Coordinates of C-alpha atoms and ligand atoms in Angstrom, one line a residue:
M952 CA 2.4 54.1 2.8
A953 CA 3.6 50.4 1.4
I954 CA 6.6 51.2 3.8
F955 CA 4.4 52.0 7.1
N956 CA 2.5 49.3 6.4
Y957 CA 5.2 46.4 6.6
V958 CA 6.3 48.4 9.7
I959 CA 3.4 47.5 11.5
K960 CA 2.8 44.2 10.5
I961 CA 6.2 42.4 11.7
I962 CA 5.2 44.4 15.4
I963 CA 3.5 42.5 18.2
S964 CA 0.8 44.1 20.1
V965 CA 0.1 43.0 23.9
C966 CA -0.8 45.1 26.4
S967 CA -3.7 44.6 28.7
I968 CA -6.5 47.2 29.6
I969 CA -9.1 46.9 31.5
G970 CA -12.1 48.8 33.1
Y971 CA -14.0 48.8 36.3
K972 CA -17.6 51.0 36.7
G973 CA -19.2 50.1 40.3
E974 CA -19.8 50.2 43.8
S975 CA -15.9 50.2 44.8
L976 CA -13.4 52.4 44.3
A977 CA -12.0 51.7 40.6
A978 CA -8.3 52.4 41.5
P979 CA -7.2 50.1 43.7
L980 CA -9.4 47.4 41.7
L981 CA -7.5 47.7 38.6
V982 CA -4.6 48.3 40.7
T983 CA -4.2 44.6 41.3
C984 CA -6.2 43.8 37.8
L985 CA -3.6 45.0 36.4
K986 CA -0.9 43.0 38.4
K987 CA -2.6 39.8 37.1
M988 CA -2.2 40.7 33.6
E989 CA 1.1 42.6 33.4
Y990 CA 2.4 39.0 32.7
R991 CA 1.1 39.8 28.6
G992 CA 3.1 43.6 28.6
Y993 CA 5.0 45.7 31.1
D994 CA 7.2 48.4 30.1
S995 CA 4.6 51.2 31.6
V996 CA 1.1 51.3 33.2
G997 CA -1.6 54.0 33.5
I998 CA -4.4 54.8 35.3
G999 CA -7.4 56.8 34.8
T1000 CA -10.8 57.8 36.6
I1001 CA -13.8 59.7 37.0
N1002 CA -14.8 61.6 39.7
D1003 CA -17.3 64.3 40.4
G1004 CA -17.6 64.9 36.7
K1005 CA -13.5 65.4 36.2
V1006 CA -11.1 62.5 34.5
S1007 CA -7.9 62.1 35.8
V1008 CA -4.4 60.1 34.9
R1009 CA -1.7 59.2 36.3
K1010 CA 0.6 56.7 34.1
G1011 CA 4.8 56.0 34.5
V1012 CA 7.2 54.0 32.9
G1013 CA 8.1 50.7 34.9
R1014 CA 6.1 47.9 36.4
V1015 CA 2.8 48.3 38.1
E1016 CA 3.9 47.6 41.7
D1017 CA 6.6 50.5 41.1
V1018 CA 4.9 52.9 38.8
D1019 CA 2.4 52.4 42.1
S1020 CA 4.7 53.5 44.0
N1021 CA 6.0 56.0 42.9
L1022 CA 2.8 57.8 41.7
L1023 CA 0.3 56.3 44.0
L1024 CA -2.0 55.4 41.3
R1025 CA -4.3 53.1 43.7
V1026 CA -5.4 56.7 45.3
L1027 CA -7.4 58.1 42.1
P1028 CA -10.6 58.9 43.1
G1029 CA -13.8 57.6 42.3
R1030 CA -15.9 54.6 41.2
I1031 CA -15.2 54.1 37.6
G1032 CA -12.0 53.6 36.3
I1033 CA -9.9 52.5 33.3
G1034 CA -6.3 51.3 33.0
H1035 CA -3.7 49.9 31.2
T1036 CA -0.1 48.1 31.1
R1037 CA 1.8 48.8 27.6
W1038 CA 4.5 46.9 25.9
A1039 CA 5.3 49.8 23.2
T1040 CA 4.6 49.2 20.2
H1041 CA 4.0 52.6 18.3
G1042 CA 6.3 55.1 20.1
K1043 CA 9.0 54.6 22.6
V1044 CA 8.8 53.5 26.4
T1045 CA 7.6 57.4 27.8
E1046 CA 5.6 58.6 30.1
K1047 CA 3.2 60.7 27.4
N1048 CA 3.5 57.2 25.3
A1049 CA 1.8 55.5 28.6
H1050 CA -2.3 55.0 28.8
P1051 CA -4.9 56.4 29.3
H1052 CA -4.8 59.3 26.3
T1053 CA -7.2 61.8 26.9
S1054 CA -8.9 64.0 24.2
C1055 CA -8.0 67.7 24.0
N1056 CA -10.5 68.9 26.5
G1057 CA -9.7 66.3 28.7
E1058 CA -12.6 64.5 29.0
I1059 CA -12.1 61.4 27.3
A1060 CA -10.3 59.4 28.2
V1061 CA -8.8 55.9 26.4
V1062 CA -6.8 52.7 26.8
H1063 CA -6.1 50.5 23.6
N1064 CA -4.7 47.0 22.5
G1065 CA -3.6 46.0 19.1
I1066 CA -2.6 48.2 16.4
I1067 CA -4.6 51.0 14.4
Q1068 CA -3.2 50.7 10.9
N1069 CA -5.0 53.8 9.5
Y1070 CA -3.9 56.4 12.3
S1071 CA -1.7 58.3 10.6
E1072 CA -4.2 59.8 7.8
L1073 CA -6.5 59.8 11.1
K1074 CA -4.2 61.8 13.0
S1075 CA -3.1 64.4 9.9
K1076 CA -7.0 65.2 9.2
L1077 CA -7.5 65.6 13.2
M1078 CA -4.9 67.8 14.2
R1079 CA -6.0 70.1 10.5
K1080 CA -9.4 70.1 12.5
G1081 CA -7.1 71.5 15.4
H1082 CA -6.4 68.6 17.8
I1083 CA -3.3 68.7 20.0
F1084 CA -1.5 65.1 19.7
R1085 CA 0.7 64.7 23.2
S1086 CA 2.0 61.0 22.4
E1087 CA 3.6 59.2 19.6
T1088 CA 1.4 56.6 19.6
D1089 CA -1.5 55.0 17.3
S1090 CA -3.8 54.7 20.3
E1091 CA -4.4 58.4 21.3
V1092 CA -6.4 59.1 17.9
I1093 CA -8.9 57.3 19.2
A1094 CA -9.7 59.4 22.2
H1095 CA -9.6 62.3 19.9
L1096 CA -12.0 61.1 17.2
L1097 CA -14.2 60.5 20.3
E1098 CA -13.8 63.9 21.1
E1099 CA -14.7 65.2 17.7
D1100 CA -17.6 63.4 17.5
Y1101 CA -18.9 63.5 21.0
V1102 CA -18.4 67.5 20.8
S1103 CA -20.1 68.3 17.7
S1104 CA -23.1 66.1 18.2
G1105 CA -23.7 65.8 22.0
D1106 CA -24.4 61.6 21.1
L1107 CA -21.9 59.8 22.8
R1108 CA -23.6 56.5 21.5
G1109 CA -23.3 57.1 18.0
A1110 CA -19.4 58.6 18.7
V1111 CA -18.4 55.1 19.8
L1112 CA -19.7 53.5 16.6
N1113 CA -18.8 55.8 14.5
T1114 CA -14.9 56.0 16.0
A1115 CA -14.9 52.3 16.1
K1116 CA -15.7 52.0 12.5
K1117 CA -13.1 54.6 11.6
L1118 CA -10.4 52.9 12.4
T1119 CA -8.4 49.7 10.4
G1120 CA -6.0 47.4 12.0
A1121 CA -6.6 45.1 15.1
F1122 CA -8.0 46.8 18.3
S1123 CA -10.1 46.7 21.6
F1124 CA -10.4 49.9 23.1
I1125 CA -12.0 51.4 26.6
A1126 CA -13.3 54.7 26.7
A1127 CA -13.9 56.7 30.0
F1128 CA -16.1 59.6 29.6
S1129 CA -16.9 62.2 32.6
D1130 CA -20.2 62.0 32.7
G1131 CA -19.4 58.0 33.8
T1132 CA -20.3 56.1 31.0
I1133 CA -17.6 53.5 30.0
A1134 CA -17.6 52.0 26.5
G1135 CA -15.4 49.3 25.3
A1136 CA -15.2 48.3 21.3
R1137 CA -13.6 45.0 19.8
F1138 CA -12.2 43.8 16.4
D1139 CA -9.5 41.2 16.4
E1140 CA -8.6 41.5 19.6
P1141 CA -10.2 40.4 22.5
L1142 CA -12.4 41.9 24.6
I1143 CA -14.8 40.5 27.5
V1144 CA -17.1 41.7 30.6
G1145 CA -16.8 40.6 33.7
I1146 CA -20.0 40.7 35.9
S1147 CA -19.8 41.1 39.7
N1148 CA -21.6 41.3 42.5
D1149 CA -20.5 45.3 42.9
G1150 CA -20.4 46.0 39.1
Y1151 CA -18.8 45.6 35.6
Y1152 CA -15.3 45.0 34.2
I1153 CA -14.6 45.3 30.5
S1154 CA -11.0 43.3 30.3
S1155 CA -8.9 42.7 27.6
D1156 CA -8.0 39.3 29.7
V1157 CA -10.0 37.2 32.3
I1158 CA -7.2 37.1 34.7
G1159 CA -7.7 40.6 35.3
F1160 CA -11.0 40.2 37.0
L1161 CA -11.1 36.4 37.9
N1162 CA -10.5 37.8 41.6
Y1163 CA -13.5 39.1 42.0
T1164 CA -15.9 37.3 39.6
D1165 CA -16.1 34.2 37.5
R1166 CA -19.2 35.6 35.2
A1167 CA -17.8 36.6 31.9
I1168 CA -19.7 37.3 28.7
F1169 CA -16.6 37.3 25.6
L1170 CA -17.9 40.3 22.9
D1171 CA -17.7 39.1 19.4
N1172 CA -15.9 41.1 16.6
R1173 CA -17.3 44.2 16.1
D1174 CA -18.9 44.3 19.4
I1175 CA -19.3 47.2 21.2
V1176 CA -20.6 47.2 25.1
I1177 CA -21.8 50.4 26.8
L1178 CA -21.8 51.0 30.5
K1179 CA -24.1 53.9 31.5
G1180 CA -25.5 54.9 34.8
S1181 CA -26.7 51.2 36.1
E1182 CA -27.2 50.2 32.5
M1183 CA -24.9 47.7 29.9
E1184 CA -26.1 48.0 26.4
M1185 CA -24.3 45.9 23.8
I1186 CA -24.4 46.2 20.3
S1187 CA -22.5 46.2 16.9
F1188 CA -20.7 48.2 14.7
D1189 CA -23.8 48.9 13.0
G1190 CA -25.9 49.7 15.7
A1191 CA -28.4 47.1 16.4
P1192 CA -29.0 45.2 19.5
V1193 CA -26.7 42.2 20.2
M1194 CA -26.9 39.1 23.0
R1195 CA -24.2 37.3 24.1
P1196 CA -24.1 34.9 26.6
V1197 CA -22.8 34.9 30.2
T1198 CA -20.1 32.2 30.3
Q1199 CA -18.8 30.9 33.9
V1200 CA -15.3 30.6 34.0
A1201 CA -13.0 27.9 35.4
W1202 CA -11.5 29.6 38.9
E1203 CA -8.3 27.8 38.0
F1204 CA -7.6 30.3 35.7
G1205 CA -7.0 32.7 38.5
G1206 CA -3.9 30.3 40.3
I1207 CA -1.2 32.7 38.8
D1208 CA 0.5 33.1 42.7
K1209 CA 4.7 32.2 42.2
G1210 CA 4.7 29.9 45.6
T1211 CA 7.9 29.4 47.0
Y1212 CA 9.3 29.6 43.5
A1213 CA 11.8 32.5 42.5
H1214 CA 10.3 32.6 39.4
Y1215 CA 6.8 31.7 37.5
T1216 CA 9.1 29.7 34.9
I1217 CA 10.9 27.6 37.2
K1218 CA 7.5 26.9 39.0
E1219 CA 5.8 26.2 35.3
I1220 CA 8.8 23.6 34.5
N1221 CA 7.8 21.8 38.1
E1222 CA 4.5 21.5 37.7
Q1223 CA 4.9 19.5 34.1
V1224 CA 5.4 16.4 36.9
E1225 CA 1.0 17.1 37.4
T1226 CA 0.8 18.3 34.4
I1227 CA 1.9 15.9 32.1
F1228 CA -0.2 13.3 33.5
K1229 CA -2.9 14.8 33.3
S1230 CA -3.2 16.1 29.5
G1231 CA -6.3 15.4 27.9
K1232 CA -7.8 13.6 31.0
G1233 CA -11.3 13.8 31.3
Q1234 CA -11.5 14.7 27.6
E1235 CA -11.5 11.0 25.8
D1236 CA -14.5 11.5 24.3
K1237 CA -13.4 14.9 22.5
I1238 CA -10.1 12.8 21.7
E1239 CA -12.2 10.3 19.9
Q1240 CA -14.1 12.3 17.9
V1241 CA -10.6 14.0 16.5
S1242 CA -9.3 10.3 16.0
E1243 CA -12.3 9.9 14.0
L1244 CA -11.8 13.3 12.2
L1245 CA -7.7 13.2 11.3
K1246 CA -8.5 9.3 10.2
S1247 CA -11.4 10.0 7.8
A1248 CA -9.5 13.1 6.6
P1249 CA -8.2 13.6 3.1
F1250 CA -5.5 15.6 4.8
V1251 CA -4.3 16.9 7.9
Y1252 CA -2.1 20.1 8.5
F1253 CA -0.9 20.9 11.6
T1254 CA -0.3 24.6 12.2
G1255 CA 1.1 27.0 14.8
S1256 CA 3.9 29.5 15.9
G1257 CA 7.1 29.3 17.8
T1258 CA 6.9 26.4 20.5
S1259 CA 3.3 25.8 19.2
Y1260 CA 4.9 24.6 15.8
H1261 CA 7.2 22.6 16.8
C1262 CA 4.8 20.5 18.8
A1263 CA 3.0 20.5 14.8
L1264 CA 6.5 19.0 13.5
V1265 CA 6.5 16.3 16.4
A1266 CA 2.7 15.4 15.6
K1267 CA 3.5 15.1 11.9
A1268 CA 5.8 12.5 12.5
L1269 CA 3.5 10.7 15.3
L1270 CA 1.0 10.8 12.7
S1271 CA 2.5 9.2 9.4
K1272 CA 4.7 6.8 11.6
Y1273 CA 1.8 5.4 13.6
G1274 CA -1.0 6.5 12.2
R1275 CA 0.1 6.2 8.8
R1276 CA -2.1 9.5 7.6
K1277 CA -0.7 11.7 4.8
S1278 CA 0.4 15.3 6.9
D1279 CA 2.5 18.4 6.6
A1280 CA 3.3 20.7 9.7
I1281 CA 3.8 24.2 8.5
M1282 CA 4.3 27.5 10.7
S1283 CA 1.0 29.8 10.9
S1284 CA 2.9 32.7 9.9
E1285 CA 4.1 30.7 6.8
F1286 CA 0.6 28.6 6.1
Q1287 CA -1.7 31.7 6.2
Y1288 CA -0.1 32.7 2.2
L1289 CA -0.7 28.9 1.5
V1290 CA -4.3 28.4 2.7
N1291 CA -5.6 29.3 -1.4
D1292 CA -3.9 26.4 -2.5
I1293 CA -3.8 23.6 -0.1
E1294 CA -5.3 19.7 -0.4
P1295 CA -9.7 20.1 -0.6
D1296 CA -11.7 19.6 2.4
P1297 CA -8.4 19.2 5.1
V1298 CA -8.5 19.0 8.8
I1299 CA -6.2 22.1 10.1
V1300 CA -5.1 21.0 13.7
A1301 CA -4.2 24.2 15.2
I1302 CA -1.9 24.1 18.1
S1303 CA -1.7 27.5 20.4
Q1304 CA -1.6 28.1 24.1
S1305 CA -3.1 31.0 24.3
G1306 CA -5.8 30.5 21.7
E1307 CA -5.4 34.0 20.9
T1308 CA -2.1 34.3 18.3
A1309 CA -2.5 36.5 15.4
D1310 CA -1.0 34.3 12.6
V1311 CA -2.7 31.5 13.9
L1312 CA -6.0 33.0 13.6
E1313 CA -5.2 34.1 10.2
V1314 CA -5.1 31.0 9.0
V1315 CA -8.2 29.3 10.5
K1316 CA -10.4 32.6 9.3
K1317 CA -9.3 31.9 5.8
A1318 CA -9.3 27.9 5.6
K1319 CA -12.5 27.8 7.4
P1320 CA -15.1 29.7 4.5
L1321 CA -12.9 27.4 2.3
G1322 CA -14.5 23.9 3.8
S1323 CA -11.2 23.2 6.4
K1324 CA -12.7 21.3 9.7
I1325 CA -10.7 23.0 12.6
I1326 CA -9.3 21.5 15.4
S1327 CA -8.0 23.4 17.8
I1328 CA -5.8 22.5 21.1
V1329 CA -5.7 25.3 23.4
N1330 CA -4.6 26.2 26.6
V1331 CA -7.6 29.0 27.3
P1332 CA -10.6 27.5 26.7
T1333 CA -12.2 30.6 26.2
S1334 CA -10.3 31.9 23.7
S1335 CA -11.0 33.3 20.0
L1336 CA -9.2 30.1 18.4
A1337 CA -11.3 27.6 20.7
R1338 CA -14.7 29.6 19.7
L1339 CA -13.4 29.6 15.9
S1340 CA -13.0 25.8 15.7
D1341 CA -15.2 22.8 14.9
I1342 CA -13.7 21.0 18.5
S1343 CA -11.1 22.8 20.5
I1344 CA -9.1 20.3 23.4
S1345 CA -8.1 22.3 26.4
M1346 CA -4.1 21.7 27.8
N1347 CA -5.6 22.3 31.1
C1348 CA -2.5 22.8 32.4
G1349 CA -3.3 26.3 34.4
P1350 CA -2.5 29.6 33.2
E1351 CA 0.8 30.1 31.9
I1352 CA 2.4 33.2 33.1
G1353 CA 6.5 32.6 32.1
V1354 CA 6.9 34.3 28.7
A1355 CA 8.4 31.2 27.4
A1356 CA 5.9 28.1 26.8
T1357 CA 7.4 25.3 28.9
K1358 CA 4.2 23.2 30.7
S1359 CA 2.3 24.3 27.7
F1360 CA 4.4 22.6 25.6
T1361 CA 4.5 19.4 26.7
S1362 CA 0.7 19.4 27.6
Q1363 CA 0.0 20.1 23.7
L1364 CA 2.4 17.3 23.1
T1365 CA 1.0 15.1 25.3
I1366 CA -2.7 15.6 23.9
L1367 CA -1.6 14.7 20.7
Y1368 CA 0.3 11.9 21.6
A1369 CA -3.2 10.3 22.8
I1370 CA -4.7 11.5 19.6
I1371 CA -2.7 9.6 17.2
D1372 CA -3.0 6.4 20.0
R1373 CA -6.4 6.4 19.7
L1374 CA -6.4 6.5 16.1
S1375 CA -3.8 3.7 15.3
G1376 CA -5.2 1.9 17.8
G1377 CA -2.9 1.8 20.7
V1378 CA 0.1 1.4 19.4
I1379 CA 1.5 4.3 21.0
G1380 CA 0.1 2.7 24.8
L1381 CA 0.1 6.6 26.3
E1382 CA -2.1 5.6 28.9
N1383 CA -0.1 2.1 30.3
Q1384 CA 3.1 4.5 30.5
R1385 CA 1.7 7.4 32.0
T1386 CA 2.6 6.4 35.3
K1387 CA 5.9 5.5 34.7
L1388 CA 6.4 9.3 32.2
Q1389 CA 4.8 10.7 35.2
N1390 CA 8.0 9.6 37.4
A1391 CA 10.1 9.9 35.0
V1392 CA 9.5 13.9 34.4
K1393 CA 9.5 14.0 38.2
E1394 CA 13.7 12.3 38.1
L1395 CA 14.2 15.1 35.5
V1396 CA 12.9 18.1 37.1
E1397 CA 14.5 16.7 40.5
G1398 CA 18.4 16.6 38.8
Q1399 CA 18.2 20.4 38.4
K1400 CA 21.2 20.8 40.0
L1401 CA 23.2 19.0 37.0
I1402 CA 21.7 21.5 35.1
E1403 CA 22.4 24.2 37.0
Q1404 CA 26.1 23.3 37.0
I1405 CA 26.2 22.9 33.3
A1406 CA 24.5 25.9 32.5
N1407 CA 27.0 27.6 34.6
E1408 CA 30.0 25.9 32.7
I1409 CA 28.3 27.1 29.6
K1410 CA 27.4 30.4 30.3
N1411 CA 30.2 32.1 28.4
A1412 CA 29.2 30.4 25.1
K1413 CA 28.8 32.7 22.2
D1414 CA 26.8 30.3 19.9
I1415 CA 24.9 27.2 21.0
Y1416 CA 24.0 24.5 18.3
V1417 CA 21.7 21.7 19.7
L1418 CA 21.4 18.8 17.2
G1419 CA 19.2 15.8 16.6
R1420 CA 17.5 13.7 14.2
S1421 CA 14.2 12.6 13.2
I1422 CA 11.3 13.0 15.8
H1423 CA 14.1 14.6 17.8
Y1424 CA 14.4 17.5 15.7
P1425 CA 11.7 19.4 16.3
I1426 CA 12.9 19.4 20.1
A1427 CA 16.2 20.6 19.2
L1428 CA 14.4 23.8 17.3
E1429 CA 12.7 23.9 20.7
G1430 CA 15.5 23.7 23.3
A1431 CA 17.8 26.2 20.6
L1432 CA 14.4 28.1 21.0
K1433 CA 14.2 28.6 24.6
I1434 CA 18.0 28.7 25.0
K1435 CA 17.8 32.2 22.9
E1436 CA 14.9 33.7 24.2
L1437 CA 15.5 33.3 27.7
S1438 CA 19.2 33.8 28.1
Y1439 CA 19.4 36.3 24.8
V1440 CA 22.7 33.4 23.7
H1441 CA 22.6 32.5 19.9
A1442 CA 21.1 29.0 19.8
E1443 CA 20.4 27.0 16.6
G1444 CA 18.5 23.6 16.1
I1445 CA 20.4 21.9 13.5
P1446 CA 18.9 18.2 12.0
A1447 CA 21.9 16.4 13.1
G1448 CA 22.1 14.6 9.5
E1449 CA 22.7 18.3 7.8
L1450 CA 26.3 19.1 9.5
K1451 CA 28.6 18.0 6.8
H1452 CA 26.1 20.0 4.8
G1453 CA 27.5 23.0 6.1
P1454 CA 26.8 23.8 9.5
L1455 CA 30.2 22.1 10.8
A1456 CA 31.8 24.9 9.0
L1457 CA 30.9 26.8 12.2
I1458 CA 32.0 24.8 14.8
D1459 CA 35.5 25.2 16.4
K1460 CA 36.6 25.1 19.9
N1461 CA 34.5 27.7 21.1
S1462 CA 31.4 26.1 20.2
C1463 CA 28.8 24.3 22.8
V1464 CA 26.9 21.9 21.4
L1465 CA 24.3 20.2 22.7
V1466 CA 23.4 16.5 21.2
L1467 CA 20.3 14.9 21.8
N1468 CA 21.6 10.9 21.1
P1469 CA 18.9 8.8 22.5
N1470 CA 19.1 4.7 21.9
D1471 CA 16.9 4.4 18.8
S1472 CA 17.0 4.4 15.1
T1473 CA 19.4 7.8 15.2
F1474 CA 21.4 6.7 17.8
D1475 CA 24.8 5.5 15.5
D1476 CA 24.4 8.4 13.4
V1477 CA 24.2 11.1 15.8
K1478 CA 26.8 9.3 17.7
A1479 CA 29.2 9.3 14.9
N1480 CA 28.3 13.0 14.2
A1481 CA 29.0 13.6 18.1
H1482 CA 32.8 12.1 17.1
E1483 CA 33.1 14.6 14.4
I1484 CA 32.3 17.9 16.6
K1485 CA 34.3 16.5 19.4
A1486 CA 37.3 16.4 17.0
R1487 CA 36.6 20.1 15.9
G1488 CA 37.6 21.0 20.1
A1489 CA 33.8 22.0 21.0
S1490 CA 32.5 21.3 24.1
L1491 CA 29.6 18.3 23.9
I1492 CA 27.2 18.1 26.0
G1493 CA 24.8 14.6 25.1
I1494 CA 21.2 13.9 26.2
G1495 CA 20.0 10.5 26.2
S1496 CA 20.7 7.2 28.1
S1497 CA 23.6 5.7 27.1
P1498 CA 26.3 8.1 28.4
S1499 CA 29.7 8.2 26.5
D1500 CA 33.2 9.7 26.6
V1501 CA 32.7 11.1 23.6
Y1502 CA 30.7 13.8 25.7
D1503 CA 32.4 16.1 28.4
R1504 CA 28.8 16.6 30.2
F1505 CA 25.9 14.1 30.3
I1506 CA 22.1 14.5 30.9
A1507 CA 20.5 11.1 31.5
I1508 CA 16.9 10.6 30.2
P1509 CA 15.0 7.9 32.2
E1510 CA 14.0 5.4 30.4
V1511 CA 10.6 5.3 28.8
D1512 CA 9.6 3.4 25.4
E1513 CA 11.3 5.4 22.8
V1514 CA 8.3 6.9 21.4
L1515 CA 7.8 9.4 24.0
L1516 CA 11.3 10.8 24.0
P1517 CA 10.2 13.9 22.5
I1518 CA 8.2 14.8 25.4
L1519 CA 11.5 13.8 28.2
E1520 CA 13.7 15.5 26.5
V1521 CA 12.6 19.2 26.0
I1522 CA 12.8 19.1 29.6
P1523 CA 16.6 20.1 30.2
F1524 CA 16.9 22.8 27.9
Q1525 CA 13.9 24.3 29.9
V1526 CA 15.8 24.0 32.7
I1527 CA 18.8 25.1 31.6
A1528 CA 17.6 27.9 29.7
Y1529 CA 16.5 28.8 32.7
Y1530 CA 19.6 28.2 35.0
L1531 CA 21.6 30.3 31.8
A1532 CA 19.1 33.3 32.0
L1533 CA 20.0 33.5 35.8
E1534 CA 23.7 33.1 34.8
K1535 CA 23.3 36.2 32.3
N1536 CA 20.8 38.3 34.6
A1537 CA 18.1 38.4 32.7
N1538 CA 14.6 37.4 33.8
P1539 CA 14.0 34.3 32.7
D1540 CA 9.8 35.3 33.4
Y1541 CA 9.6 38.7 31.0
P1542 CA 12.6 38.5 27.9
R1543 CA 13.1 41.3 26.5
N1544 CA 11.5 42.4 23.6
L1545 CA 8.7 39.2 23.1
A1546 CA 5.6 39.0 24.9
K1547 CA 3.3 35.9 26.0
S1548 CA 0.4 36.4 23.1
V1549 CA 1.3 38.3 20.1
T1550 CA -2.0 38.9 18.8
V1551 CA -1.0 41.2 16.1
K1552 CA 0.9 39.9 13.1
Ligands
F6R2658 C1 8.3 30.2 23.0 C2 7.1 31.1 23.0 C3 6.5 31.4 21.5 C4 4.6 30.6 21.0 C5 4.4 31.5 20.2 C6 2.9 30.8 20.0 O1 8.6 30.1 24.4 O2 6.3 31.3 23.9 O3 7.2 30.7 20.7 O4 4.8 29.2 21.7 O5 4.4 32.8 20.6 O6 2.3 31.4 20.7 P1 0.5 30.1 21.2 O7 1.4 29.3 21.7 O8 0.1 31.1 23.1 O9 0.1 30.4 19.8

């Protein structure tokens, strides 16, 4: 059992679920909704509909479009249905493991997002009672639990309640019953009801139904929604009625077309010309409030995962240098174990594009009851993190569909610059430099040809090292992360000053090293490091504003105040990673094994 728990904890869960009940035909709607949500998970897909008291299911392996054209998902009959895109967690990528899963009597179909931790005990019990399982998934237990309860009691509502209460882990599920009822339940995974003129949606992501309605109800943890006849009932896991407000969701969240770009990733890289300029604008009040809070806080913690953690590292450096405040940056996957031992009454700044990252939420959920104030910087203002925060600032950079974070990183960074600028009485001078910054971003994204060439030249490198010092070190980490996740080439960010303390042993004529060598206090030391690397025969690419012979290739960063350089320096890495992915025939939008929101630890 201990081993089993460990295994499920490191798995990521990133499926999308959707349900519809209304006046329109369900299947074509569900196919469109699933295409919108596909960016979250995408190895298999399925739809189940109810028509004339009969449940029909079609499912298969592949992208929504392919499975739909092979199996004609969209022709399933009925005005009630559920759908799912799967990113395998329990069980291989097979048609059998794709959702929906059905009960033995075929009268209940279920789609699920998350992890059912106790599924193996539940499955054994159900098998002893004669239930036959057809998949290797944890999700299938939900269909059998519902059946077991419903068949013996005849009480659908009670069956949903009892089933939800028996599950442990993090989950949201939607069940469709042959009598035409749809029910959804949420525990630690998002679930949202969409209310349109012709019916109801239940979805793991507003993007799923935003083409049809912008009126949404965000269910809370332990909420259940039941759509029976034309009625909607909302109750908690203990059966008591609950009321949740209807929210109007911003339509800009729906704008997720690639336009003329080949991939979302390159579209989103290019969009930074606008998004960096806009970040934080219109939220000056909140920026002011947060800067006051940080000023008076006994201690500040910045936290996040992956790219958002790299942003936290830059924020810590800025707060110390310009705000003269004590702070720490701790990655959320580690921070959650330290929460009980942190400084008293701190402010925690949680950074997350999705606002649904389980590790970040875990930190916040543990720290909040201990008296921490929670500030969040998110791109999804309706996300769980935003709703758990005392103050939440939105990145407002529009939906980021490419799995690798690009524009969200520079947006979150710019917002943190704005907060620290405010707190330090304007010493950074961000606002006066916005236009200059925007022009610099434009110059960088327009310089993609050179970077494309560089990507071609380094495409056979087995290992890529990225070096930086001081505030540029987090950018070295972020640059290496972009390269490894998009191109699958091993890449490592290294503090340049640590080179001689070990990593230099790795460098030889086959190594490729990218060096952040800006014109600031780190310039001479980094250049000396570049010479040491050159002496070992490695190929060297410099990134900065003073080209030098030591570099085989040089990517020029336009002149801005040195404090703003990290915002610009990351862009060449995003572009290199994108073109390296193309060189390797990898799809930059959907790196293997990764998903956009990692909603389970
Ligand atoms: C890297 C990347 C991930 C995310 C991380 C946190 O390109 O996308 O490392 O940054 O999973 O996600 P959010 O910011 O949504 O909490």
